[in-house]
CSV table of C-alpha atoms in Angstrom, one decimal:
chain,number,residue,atom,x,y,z
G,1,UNK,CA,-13.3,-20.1,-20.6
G,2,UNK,CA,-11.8,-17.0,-20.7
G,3,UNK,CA,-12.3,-16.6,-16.6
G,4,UNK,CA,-11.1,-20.0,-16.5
G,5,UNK,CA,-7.5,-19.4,-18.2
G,6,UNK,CA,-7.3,-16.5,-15.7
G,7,UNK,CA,-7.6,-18.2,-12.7
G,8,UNK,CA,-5.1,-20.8,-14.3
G,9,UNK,CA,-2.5,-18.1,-15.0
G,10,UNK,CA,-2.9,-16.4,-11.3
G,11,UNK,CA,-2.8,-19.8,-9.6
G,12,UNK,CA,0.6,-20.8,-11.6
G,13,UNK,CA,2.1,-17.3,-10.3
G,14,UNK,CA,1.3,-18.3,-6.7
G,15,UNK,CA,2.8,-22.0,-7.4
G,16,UNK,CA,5.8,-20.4,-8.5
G,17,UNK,CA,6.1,-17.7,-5.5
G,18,UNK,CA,5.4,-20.6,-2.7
G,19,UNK,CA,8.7,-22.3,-4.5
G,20,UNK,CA,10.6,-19.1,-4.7
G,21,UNK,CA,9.8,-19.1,-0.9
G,22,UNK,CA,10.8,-22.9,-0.5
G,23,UNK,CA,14.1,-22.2,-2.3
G,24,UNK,CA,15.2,-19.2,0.0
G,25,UNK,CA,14.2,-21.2,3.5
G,26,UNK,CA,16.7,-24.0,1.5
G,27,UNK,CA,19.0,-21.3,1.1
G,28,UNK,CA,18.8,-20.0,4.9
G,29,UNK,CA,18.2,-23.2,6.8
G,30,UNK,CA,20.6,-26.0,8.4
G,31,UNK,CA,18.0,-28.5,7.6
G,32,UNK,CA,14.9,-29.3,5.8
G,33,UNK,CA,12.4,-26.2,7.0
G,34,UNK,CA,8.4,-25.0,7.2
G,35,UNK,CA,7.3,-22.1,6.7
G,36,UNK,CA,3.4,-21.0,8.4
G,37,UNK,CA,1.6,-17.9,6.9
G,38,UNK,CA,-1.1,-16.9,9.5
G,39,UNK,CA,-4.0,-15.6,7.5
G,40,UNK,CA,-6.5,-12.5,8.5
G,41,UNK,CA,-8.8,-13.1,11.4
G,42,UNK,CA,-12.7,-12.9,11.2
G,43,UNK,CA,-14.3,-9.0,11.2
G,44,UNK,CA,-15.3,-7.8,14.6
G,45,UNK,CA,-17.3,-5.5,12.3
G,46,UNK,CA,-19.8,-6.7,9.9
G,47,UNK,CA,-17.0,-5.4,6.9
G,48,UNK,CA,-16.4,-7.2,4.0
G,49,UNK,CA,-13.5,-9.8,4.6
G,50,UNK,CA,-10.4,-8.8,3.3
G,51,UNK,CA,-7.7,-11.5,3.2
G,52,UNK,CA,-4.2,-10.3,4.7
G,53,UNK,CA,-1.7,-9.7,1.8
G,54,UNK,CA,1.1,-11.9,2.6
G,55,UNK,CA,-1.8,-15.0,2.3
G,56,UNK,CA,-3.0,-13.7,-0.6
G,57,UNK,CA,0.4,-13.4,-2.7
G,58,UNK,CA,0.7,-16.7,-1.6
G,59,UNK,CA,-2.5,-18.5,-1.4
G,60,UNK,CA,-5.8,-16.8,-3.1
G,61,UNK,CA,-8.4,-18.2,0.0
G,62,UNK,CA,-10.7,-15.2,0.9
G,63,UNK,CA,-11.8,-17.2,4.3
G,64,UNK,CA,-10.8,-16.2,7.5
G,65,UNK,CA,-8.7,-17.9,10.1
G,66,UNK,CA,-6.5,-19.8,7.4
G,67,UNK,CA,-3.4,-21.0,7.4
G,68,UNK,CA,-0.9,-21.6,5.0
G,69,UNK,CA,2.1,-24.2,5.3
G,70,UNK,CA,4.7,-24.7,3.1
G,71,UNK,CA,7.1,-27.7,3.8
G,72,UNK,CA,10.4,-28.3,2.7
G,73,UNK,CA,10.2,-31.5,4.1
G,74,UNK,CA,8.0,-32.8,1.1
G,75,UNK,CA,8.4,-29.1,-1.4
G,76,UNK,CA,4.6,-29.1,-0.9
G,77,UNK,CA,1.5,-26.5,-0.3
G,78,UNK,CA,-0.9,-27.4,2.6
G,79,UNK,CA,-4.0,-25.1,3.3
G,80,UNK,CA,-5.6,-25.6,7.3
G,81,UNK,CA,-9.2,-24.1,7.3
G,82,UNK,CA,-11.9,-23.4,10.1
G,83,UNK,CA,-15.4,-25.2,9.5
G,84,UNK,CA,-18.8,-22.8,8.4
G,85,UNK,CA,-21.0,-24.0,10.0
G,86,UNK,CA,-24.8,-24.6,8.4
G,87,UNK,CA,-25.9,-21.0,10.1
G,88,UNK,CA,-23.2,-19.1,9.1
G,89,UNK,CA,-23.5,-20.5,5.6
G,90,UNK,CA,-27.3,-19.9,5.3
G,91,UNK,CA,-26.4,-16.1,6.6
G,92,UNK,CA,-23.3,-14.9,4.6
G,93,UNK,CA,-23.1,-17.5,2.0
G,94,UNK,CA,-20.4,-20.1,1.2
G,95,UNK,CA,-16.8,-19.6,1.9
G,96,UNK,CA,-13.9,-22.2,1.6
G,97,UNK,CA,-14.1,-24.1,4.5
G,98,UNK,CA,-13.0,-27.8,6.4
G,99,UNK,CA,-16.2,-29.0,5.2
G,100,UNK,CA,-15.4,-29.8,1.3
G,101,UNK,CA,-11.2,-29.8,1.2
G,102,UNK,CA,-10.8,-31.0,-2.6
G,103,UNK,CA,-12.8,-27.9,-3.4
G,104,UNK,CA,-10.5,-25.8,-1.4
G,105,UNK,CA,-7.5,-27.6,-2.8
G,106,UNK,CA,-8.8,-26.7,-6.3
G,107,UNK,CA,-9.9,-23.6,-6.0
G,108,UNK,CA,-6.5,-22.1,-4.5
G,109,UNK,CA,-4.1,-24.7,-6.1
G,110,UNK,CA,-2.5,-26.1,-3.2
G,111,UNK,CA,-1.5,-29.3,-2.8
G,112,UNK,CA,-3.6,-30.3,0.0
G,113,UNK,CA,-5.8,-28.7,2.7
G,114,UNK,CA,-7.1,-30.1,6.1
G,115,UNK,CA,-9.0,-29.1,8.9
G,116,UNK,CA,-7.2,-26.2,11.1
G,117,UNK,CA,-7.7,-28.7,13.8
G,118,UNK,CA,-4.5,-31.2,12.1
G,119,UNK,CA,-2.0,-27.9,12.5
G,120,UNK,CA,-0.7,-28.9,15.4
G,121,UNK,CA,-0.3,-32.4,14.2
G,122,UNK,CA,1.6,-31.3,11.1
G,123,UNK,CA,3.8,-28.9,12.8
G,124,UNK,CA,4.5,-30.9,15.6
G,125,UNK,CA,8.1,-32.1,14.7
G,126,UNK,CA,9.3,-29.4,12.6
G,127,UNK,CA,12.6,-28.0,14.2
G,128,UNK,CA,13.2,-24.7,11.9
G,129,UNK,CA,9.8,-22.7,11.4
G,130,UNK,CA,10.0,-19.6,9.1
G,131,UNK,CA,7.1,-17.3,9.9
G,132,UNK,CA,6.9,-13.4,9.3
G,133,UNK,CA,7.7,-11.5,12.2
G,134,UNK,CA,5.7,-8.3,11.3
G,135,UNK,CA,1.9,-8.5,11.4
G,136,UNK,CA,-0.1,-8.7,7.8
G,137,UNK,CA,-1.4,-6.2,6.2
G,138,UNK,CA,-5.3,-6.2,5.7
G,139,UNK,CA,-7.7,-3.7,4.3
G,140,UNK,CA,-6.4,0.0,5.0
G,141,UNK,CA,-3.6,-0.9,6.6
G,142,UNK,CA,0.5,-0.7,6.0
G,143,UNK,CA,3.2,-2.4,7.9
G,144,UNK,CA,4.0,1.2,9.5
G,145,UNK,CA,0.5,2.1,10.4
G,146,UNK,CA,0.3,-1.5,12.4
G,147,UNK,CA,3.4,-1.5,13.9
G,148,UNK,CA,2.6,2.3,15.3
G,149,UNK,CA,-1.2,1.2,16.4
G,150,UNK,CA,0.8,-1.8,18.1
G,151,UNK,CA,3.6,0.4,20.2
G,152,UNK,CA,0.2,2.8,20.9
G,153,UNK,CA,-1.5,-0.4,22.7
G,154,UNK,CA,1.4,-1.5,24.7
G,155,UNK,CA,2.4,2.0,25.7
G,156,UNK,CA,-1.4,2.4,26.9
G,157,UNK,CA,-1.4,1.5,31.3
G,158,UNK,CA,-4.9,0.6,31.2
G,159,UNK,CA,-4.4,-1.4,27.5
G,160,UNK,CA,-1.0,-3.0,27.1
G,161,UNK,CA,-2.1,-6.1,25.4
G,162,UNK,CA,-0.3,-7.5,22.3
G,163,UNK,CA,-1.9,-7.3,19.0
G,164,UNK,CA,-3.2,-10.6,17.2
G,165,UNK,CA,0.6,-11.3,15.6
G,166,UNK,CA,2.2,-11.1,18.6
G,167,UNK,CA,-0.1,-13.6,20.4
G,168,UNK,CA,0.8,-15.6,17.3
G,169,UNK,CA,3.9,-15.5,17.6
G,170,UNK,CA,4.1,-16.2,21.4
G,171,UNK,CA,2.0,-19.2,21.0
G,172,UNK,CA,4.2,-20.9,18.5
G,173,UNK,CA,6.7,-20.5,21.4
G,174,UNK,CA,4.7,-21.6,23.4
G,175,UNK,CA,3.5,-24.8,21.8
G,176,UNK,CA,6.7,-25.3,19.8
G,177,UNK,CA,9.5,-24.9,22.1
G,178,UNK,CA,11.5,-27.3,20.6
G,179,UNK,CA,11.6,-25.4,17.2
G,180,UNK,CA,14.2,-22.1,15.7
G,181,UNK,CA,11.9,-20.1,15.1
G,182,UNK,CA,12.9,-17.8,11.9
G,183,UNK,CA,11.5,-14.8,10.5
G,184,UNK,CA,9.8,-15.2,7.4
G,185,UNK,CA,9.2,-11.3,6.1
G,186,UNK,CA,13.1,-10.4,4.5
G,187,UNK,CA,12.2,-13.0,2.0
G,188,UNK,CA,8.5,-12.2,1.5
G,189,UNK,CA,9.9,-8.2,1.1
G,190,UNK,CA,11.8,-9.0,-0.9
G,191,UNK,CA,9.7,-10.9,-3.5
G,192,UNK,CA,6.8,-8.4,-3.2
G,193,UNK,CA,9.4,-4.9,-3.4
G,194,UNK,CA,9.3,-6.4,-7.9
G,195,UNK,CA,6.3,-7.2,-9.1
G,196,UNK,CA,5.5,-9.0,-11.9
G,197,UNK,CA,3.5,-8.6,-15.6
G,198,UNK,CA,0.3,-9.3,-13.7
G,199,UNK,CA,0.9,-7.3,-10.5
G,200,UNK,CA,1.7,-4.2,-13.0
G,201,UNK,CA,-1.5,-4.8,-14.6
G,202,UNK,CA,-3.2,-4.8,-11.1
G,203,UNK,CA,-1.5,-1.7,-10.2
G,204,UNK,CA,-2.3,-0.1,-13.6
G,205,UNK,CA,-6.4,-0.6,-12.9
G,206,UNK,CA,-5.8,0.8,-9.1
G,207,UNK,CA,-3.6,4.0,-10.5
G,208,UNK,CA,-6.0,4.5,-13.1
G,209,UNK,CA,-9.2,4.5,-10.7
G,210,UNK,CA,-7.7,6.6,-8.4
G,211,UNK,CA,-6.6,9.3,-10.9
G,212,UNK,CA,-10.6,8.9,-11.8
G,213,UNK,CA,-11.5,9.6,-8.9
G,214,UNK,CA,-9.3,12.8,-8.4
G,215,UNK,CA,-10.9,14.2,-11.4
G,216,UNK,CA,-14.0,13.1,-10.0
G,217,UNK,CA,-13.3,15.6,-7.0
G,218,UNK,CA,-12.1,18.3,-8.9
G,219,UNK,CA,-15.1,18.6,-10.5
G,220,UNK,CA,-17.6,19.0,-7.4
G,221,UNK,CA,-15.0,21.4,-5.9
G,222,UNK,CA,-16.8,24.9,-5.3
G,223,UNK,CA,-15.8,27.6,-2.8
G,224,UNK,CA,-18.6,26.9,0.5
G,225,UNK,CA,-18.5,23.0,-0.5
G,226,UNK,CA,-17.4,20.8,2.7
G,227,UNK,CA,-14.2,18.4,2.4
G,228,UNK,CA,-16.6,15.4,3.1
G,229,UNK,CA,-18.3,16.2,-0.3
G,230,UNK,CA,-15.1,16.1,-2.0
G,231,UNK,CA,-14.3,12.9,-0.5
G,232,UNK,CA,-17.8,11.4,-1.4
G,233,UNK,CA,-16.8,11.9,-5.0
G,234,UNK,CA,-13.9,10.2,-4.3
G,235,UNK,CA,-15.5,7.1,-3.0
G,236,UNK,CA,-18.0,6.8,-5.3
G,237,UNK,CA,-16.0,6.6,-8.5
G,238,UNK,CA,-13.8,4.3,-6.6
G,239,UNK,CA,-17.1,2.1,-6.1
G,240,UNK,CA,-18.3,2.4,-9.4
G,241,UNK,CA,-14.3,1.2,-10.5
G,242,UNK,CA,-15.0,-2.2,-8.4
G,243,UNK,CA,-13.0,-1.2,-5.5
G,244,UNK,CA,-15.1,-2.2,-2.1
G,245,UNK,CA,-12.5,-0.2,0.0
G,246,UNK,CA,-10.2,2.3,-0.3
G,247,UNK,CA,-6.1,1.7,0.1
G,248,UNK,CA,-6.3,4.2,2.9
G,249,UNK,CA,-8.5,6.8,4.1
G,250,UNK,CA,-8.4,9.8,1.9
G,251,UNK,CA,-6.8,13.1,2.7
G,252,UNK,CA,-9.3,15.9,1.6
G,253,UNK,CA,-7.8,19.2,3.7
G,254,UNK,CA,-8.5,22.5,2.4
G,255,UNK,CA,-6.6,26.3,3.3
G,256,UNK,CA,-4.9,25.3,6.7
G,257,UNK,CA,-6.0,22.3,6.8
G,258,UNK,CA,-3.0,20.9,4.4
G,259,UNK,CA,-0.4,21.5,7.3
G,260,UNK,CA,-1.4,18.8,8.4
G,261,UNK,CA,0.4,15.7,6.2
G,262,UNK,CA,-2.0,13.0,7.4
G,263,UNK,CA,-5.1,15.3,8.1
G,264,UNK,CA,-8.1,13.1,8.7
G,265,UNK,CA,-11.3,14.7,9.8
G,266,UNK,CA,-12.5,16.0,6.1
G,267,UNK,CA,-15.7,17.9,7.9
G,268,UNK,CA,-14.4,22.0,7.1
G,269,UNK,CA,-16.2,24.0,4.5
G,270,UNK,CA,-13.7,25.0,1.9
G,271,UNK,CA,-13.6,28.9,1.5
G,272,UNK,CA,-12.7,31.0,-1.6
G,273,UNK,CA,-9.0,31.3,-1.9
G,274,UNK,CA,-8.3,28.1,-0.6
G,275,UNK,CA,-5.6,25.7,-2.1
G,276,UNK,CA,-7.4,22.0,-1.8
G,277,UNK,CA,-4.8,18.8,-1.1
G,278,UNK,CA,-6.4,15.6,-2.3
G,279,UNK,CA,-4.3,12.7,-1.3
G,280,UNK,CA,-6.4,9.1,-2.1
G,281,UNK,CA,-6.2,5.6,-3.9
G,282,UNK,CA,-8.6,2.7,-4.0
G,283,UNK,CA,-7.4,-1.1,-3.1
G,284,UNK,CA,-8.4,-2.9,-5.9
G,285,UNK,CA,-8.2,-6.3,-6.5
G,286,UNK,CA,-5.7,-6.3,-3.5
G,287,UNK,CA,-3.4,-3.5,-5.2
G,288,UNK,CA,-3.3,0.3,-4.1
G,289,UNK,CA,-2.2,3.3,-5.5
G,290,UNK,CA,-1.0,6.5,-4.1
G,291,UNK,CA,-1.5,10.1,-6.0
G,292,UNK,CA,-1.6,13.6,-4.7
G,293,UNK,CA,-2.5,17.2,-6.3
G,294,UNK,CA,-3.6,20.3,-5.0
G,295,UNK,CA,-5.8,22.9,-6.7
G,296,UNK,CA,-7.6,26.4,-5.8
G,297,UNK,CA,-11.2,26.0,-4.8
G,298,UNK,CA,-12.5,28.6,-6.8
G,299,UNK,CA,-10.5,27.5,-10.1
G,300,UNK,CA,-7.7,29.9,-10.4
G,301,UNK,CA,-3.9,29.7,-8.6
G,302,UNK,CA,-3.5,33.0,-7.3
G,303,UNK,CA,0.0,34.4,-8.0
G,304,UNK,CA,2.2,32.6,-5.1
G,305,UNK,CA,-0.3,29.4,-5.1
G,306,UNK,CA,1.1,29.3,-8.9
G,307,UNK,CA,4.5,29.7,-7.9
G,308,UNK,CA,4.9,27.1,-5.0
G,309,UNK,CA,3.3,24.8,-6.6
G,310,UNK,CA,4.2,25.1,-9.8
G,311,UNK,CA,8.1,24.7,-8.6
G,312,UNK,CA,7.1,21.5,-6.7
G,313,UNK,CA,4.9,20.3,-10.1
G,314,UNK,CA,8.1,21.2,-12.5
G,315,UNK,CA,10.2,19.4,-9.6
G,316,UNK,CA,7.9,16.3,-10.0
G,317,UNK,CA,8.6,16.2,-13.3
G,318,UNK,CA,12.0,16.3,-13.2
G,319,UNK,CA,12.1,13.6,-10.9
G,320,UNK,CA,10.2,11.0,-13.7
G,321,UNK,CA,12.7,11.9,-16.2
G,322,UNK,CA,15.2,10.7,-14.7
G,323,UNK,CA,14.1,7.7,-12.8
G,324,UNK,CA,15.0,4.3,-14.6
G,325,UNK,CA,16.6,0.8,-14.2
G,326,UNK,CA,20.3,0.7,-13.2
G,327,UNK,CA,19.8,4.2,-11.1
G,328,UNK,CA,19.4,4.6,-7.3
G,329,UNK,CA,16.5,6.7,-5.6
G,330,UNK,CA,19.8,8.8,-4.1
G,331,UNK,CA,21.1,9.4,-7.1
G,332,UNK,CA,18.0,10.5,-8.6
G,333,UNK,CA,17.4,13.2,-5.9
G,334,UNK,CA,20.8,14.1,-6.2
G,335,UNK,CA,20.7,14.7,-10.1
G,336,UNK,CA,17.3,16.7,-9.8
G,337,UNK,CA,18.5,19.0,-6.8
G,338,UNK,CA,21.1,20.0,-8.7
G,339,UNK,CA,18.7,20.5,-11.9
G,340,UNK,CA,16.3,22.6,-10.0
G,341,UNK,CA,18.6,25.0,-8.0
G,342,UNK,CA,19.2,26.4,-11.3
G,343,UNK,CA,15.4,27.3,-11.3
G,344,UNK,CA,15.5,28.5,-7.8
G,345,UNK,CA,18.3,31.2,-8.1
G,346,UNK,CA,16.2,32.2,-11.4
G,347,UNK,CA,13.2,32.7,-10.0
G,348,UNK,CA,12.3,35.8,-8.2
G,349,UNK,CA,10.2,34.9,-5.6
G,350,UNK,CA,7.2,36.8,-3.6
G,351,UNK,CA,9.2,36.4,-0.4
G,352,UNK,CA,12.6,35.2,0.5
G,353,UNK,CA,11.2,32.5,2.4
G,354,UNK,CA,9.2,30.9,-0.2
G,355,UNK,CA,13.2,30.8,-1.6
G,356,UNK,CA,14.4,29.4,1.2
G,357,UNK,CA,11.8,26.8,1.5
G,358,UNK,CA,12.4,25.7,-2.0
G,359,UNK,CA,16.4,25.4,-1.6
G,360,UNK,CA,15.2,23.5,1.7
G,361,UNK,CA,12.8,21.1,-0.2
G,362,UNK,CA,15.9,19.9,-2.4
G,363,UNK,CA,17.3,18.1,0.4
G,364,UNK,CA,14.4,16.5,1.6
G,365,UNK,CA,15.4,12.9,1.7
G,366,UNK,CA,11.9,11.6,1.0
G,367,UNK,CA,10.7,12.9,-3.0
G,368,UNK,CA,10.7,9.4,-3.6
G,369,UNK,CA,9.3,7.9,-0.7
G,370,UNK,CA,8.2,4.3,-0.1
G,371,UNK,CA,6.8,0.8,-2.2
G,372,UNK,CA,3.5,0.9,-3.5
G,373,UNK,CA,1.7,-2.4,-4.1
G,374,UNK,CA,-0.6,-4.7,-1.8
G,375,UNK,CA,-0.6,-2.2,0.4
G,376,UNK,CA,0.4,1.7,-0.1
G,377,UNK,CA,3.1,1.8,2.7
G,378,UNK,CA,4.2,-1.6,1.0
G,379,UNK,CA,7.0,-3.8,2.0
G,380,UNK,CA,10.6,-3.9,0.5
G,381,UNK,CA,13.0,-1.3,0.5
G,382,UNK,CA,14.9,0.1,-2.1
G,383,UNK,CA,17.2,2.5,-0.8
G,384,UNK,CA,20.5,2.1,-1.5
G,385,UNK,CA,20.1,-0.4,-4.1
G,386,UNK,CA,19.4,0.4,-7.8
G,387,UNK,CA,16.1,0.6,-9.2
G,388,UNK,CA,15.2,-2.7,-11.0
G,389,UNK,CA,12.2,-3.0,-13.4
G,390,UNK,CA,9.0,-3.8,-11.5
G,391,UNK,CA,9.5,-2.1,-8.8
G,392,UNK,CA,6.8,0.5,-7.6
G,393,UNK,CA,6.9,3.8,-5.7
G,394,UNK,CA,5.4,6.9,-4.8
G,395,UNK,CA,7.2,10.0,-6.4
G,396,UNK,CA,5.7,12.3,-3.8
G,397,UNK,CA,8.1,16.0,-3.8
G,398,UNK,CA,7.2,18.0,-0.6
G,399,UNK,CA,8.3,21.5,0.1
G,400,UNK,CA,7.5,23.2,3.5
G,401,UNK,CA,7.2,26.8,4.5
G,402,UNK,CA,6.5,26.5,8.5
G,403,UNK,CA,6.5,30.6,8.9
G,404,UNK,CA,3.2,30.5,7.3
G,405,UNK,CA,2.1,26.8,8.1
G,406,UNK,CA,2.1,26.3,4.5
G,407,UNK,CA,2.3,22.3,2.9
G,408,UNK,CA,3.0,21.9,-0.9
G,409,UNK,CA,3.1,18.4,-2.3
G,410,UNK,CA,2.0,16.5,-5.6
G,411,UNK,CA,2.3,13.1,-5.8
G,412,UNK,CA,2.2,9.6,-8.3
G,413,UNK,CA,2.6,6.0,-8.4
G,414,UNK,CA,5.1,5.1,-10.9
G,415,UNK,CA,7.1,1.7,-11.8
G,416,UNK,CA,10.1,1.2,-12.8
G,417,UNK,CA,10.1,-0.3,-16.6
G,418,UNK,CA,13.0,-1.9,-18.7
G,419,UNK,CA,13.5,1.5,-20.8
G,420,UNK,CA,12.5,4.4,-18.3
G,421,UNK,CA,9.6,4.9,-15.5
G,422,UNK,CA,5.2,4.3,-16.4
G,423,UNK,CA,3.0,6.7,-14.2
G,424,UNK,CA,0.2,4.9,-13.4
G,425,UNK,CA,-1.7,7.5,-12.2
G,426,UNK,CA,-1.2,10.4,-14.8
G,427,UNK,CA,-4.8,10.3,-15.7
G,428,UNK,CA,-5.3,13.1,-13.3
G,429,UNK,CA,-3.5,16.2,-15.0
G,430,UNK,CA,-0.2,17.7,-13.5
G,431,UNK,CA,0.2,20.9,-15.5
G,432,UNK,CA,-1.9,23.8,-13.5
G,433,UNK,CA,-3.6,24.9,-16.6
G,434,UNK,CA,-5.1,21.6,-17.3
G,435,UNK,CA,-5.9,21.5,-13.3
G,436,UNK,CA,-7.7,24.9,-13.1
G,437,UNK,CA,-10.2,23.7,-16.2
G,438,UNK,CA,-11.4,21.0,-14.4
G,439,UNK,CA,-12.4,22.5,-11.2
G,440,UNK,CA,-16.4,22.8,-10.5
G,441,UNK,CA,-17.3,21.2,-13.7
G,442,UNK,CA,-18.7,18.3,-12.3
């Protein structure tokens, strides 16, 4: 029963989001307007399906190759599903399909669904189609990392072919040339940028898990231990949370290693004296989380590991005092530059550069850097606007010292609440007291 009510409450949030949609194509359009959500394709791999996360805000059908319509023609819902056929079913077990359409009506609380075969039919005289013109994200991905992987392909001479959206999106042209065509992503942005009770919720398990699995990691860290190992700890607890993937692969680079912002090989052995930068977050349930620390392999900050990163640690903290409703992420960084200066000039520091780079890392435009949610690049922006409750980003301070290829971040996903800021991913300690116990206890 209990299972049942939840289902209930999720399907009434996606009733209300496909109407929220309805009303702004009302609001945009000369005339009565559909809007087509292209769902994710079928696995060239033999990974678990992951449905993309514009279908799933809007339609909870974990099959591939569907498509979502909604019509403001009629104000309705309609789901177009592929067949499964008897093999497939026998071999990967039953998914929603063109086969038993009550059953898929039911289960995902449209109002109807048909065969992907009647698409064509049902779109055939619409003359304003709202669809998003950015590709949807799927498992690991963000609509940056896509849209770079895409401008890689076409930039290839011996590639050059357009991703899967942008066939999409030249077939509709194709097949529909007598309709607007109009992008469908500013109002899907803008809806996902605030989430709601049960999306916090979501993003409270994923921030959790991910601070669990930090800890997890600190405590197999050892001088002569390999990243990998670190990043198998990771995994695992992340696994053992109930996330089948992770929101994007983790970042486990030790000593030098940390230059690099988006290091990915994880394969060095981790010598005594290094710093260790951790940077991961499971997708769970669909939601990510984002979360960041950095700690000495052999459990104790030497004296300038201390000093950098405590800075950036008491800079972090600043930053989640003052974030709240009514504020923008400008005036924030603004506020809290001016704050820590006071700290710079007041510290004396091993080397004038270390100085410099701090004074250097209060101008950095990006301390609080993008949306977290579906995905952890997520859609929305809110720069330049003020910070409403619901709304969920990385607070991710970075302070760079190139002369000795040096990287100092820490990082959390927070949300913006009615009264102040939650961190949802505070179960992995900030102070570096607290950080140093924990290191090779595992």
């Amino acid at each position: 029963m209990v299972r049942e009510n939840e289902r209930r409450s999720a399907e009434a949030e996606r009733r209300a989001r496909r109407s929220r949609v309805l009303d702004a194509m009302r609001e945009r359009s000369d005339g009565p307007a559909v809007a087509l959500v292209q769902g994710a394709g079928k696995n060239d791999t033999s990974d678990r399906f992951r449905q993309s996360n514009d279908m799933h805000y809007l339609c909870a059908v974990e099959t591939p190759h569907a498509y979502l319509v909604l019509d403001a023609r009629d104000g309705r819902a309609h789901l177009f599903l592929p067949y499964q056929s008897e093999k497939h079913r026998a071999k990967e077990g039953p998914l929603l399909h063109a086969g038993d359409l009550d059953e898929a009506a039911y289960a995902t609380g449209v109002d109807a669904a048909h065969p992907i075969d009647a698409l064509a039919a049902h779109l055939e005289r619409v003359q304003e189609l709202f669809t998003p013109f950015r590709a949807g994200e799927g498992a690991v991905q963000s609509w940056d990392t896509l849209q770079r992987a895409a401008q890689e392909a076409l930039s290839d001479p011996w590639d050059g072919r357009p991703d899967r959206h942008r066939w999409f999106l030249g077939r509709l042209r194709e097949r529909l040339p007598g309709a607007r065509l109009r992008d469908l992503a500013p109002v899907l942005d803008d809806l996902r940028l605030v989430k709601s009770e049960r999306e916090i919720a979501a993003l409270r398990r994923s921030g959790a898990l991910a601070a669990r699995g930090l800890v997890a990691a600190l405590g197999v860290t050892r001088p002569g231990a390999y990243e990998y190992e670190l990043e198998t700890a990771v995994q695992a607890e992340f696994f053992r949370g109930g996330a089948r993937v992770h929101a994007y692969r983790p970042i486990v680079a030790a000593g030098d290693n940390a230059w690099y912002a988006h290091y990915q090989a994880n394969d060095q052995q981790i010598a005594d004296g290094d710093l260790v930068l951790l940077d991961a977050g499971p997708d769970l349930d669909h939601y990510a989380s984002d979360v960041t620390r950095i700690w000495p392999a052999n459990g104790r900050y030497d004296a300038v590991q201390r000093q950098l990163y405590g800075f950036m640690v008491a800079y972090h903290e600043a930053l989640l005092r003052r974030l709240r409703p009514g504020v923008t992420a400008e005036a924030v960084q603004h506020d809290v530059a001016e704050e820590m200066l006071e700290r710079v000039e007041a510290t004396s520091w091993a080397k004038p550069i270390y100085e410099q780079a701090a004074v250097r890392a209060l101008s950095f435009p990006g301390h609080l850097s993008h949306p977290v949610g579906m995905a952890v690049h997520d859609v929305g922006d809110y720069s330049g606007t003020v910070l409403r409750p619901g709304v969920a980003l990385a607070v991710d301070p970075q302070l760079f010292v190139p002369e000795e290829r040096r990287y100092v971040r820490v990082e959390d996903t927070v949300v913006i609440t009615d009264e102040g800021v939650e961190n949802l991913t505070d179960g992995v300690p900030l102070g570096l007291d607290a950080t140093e116990a924990l290191v090779g206890v595992g």
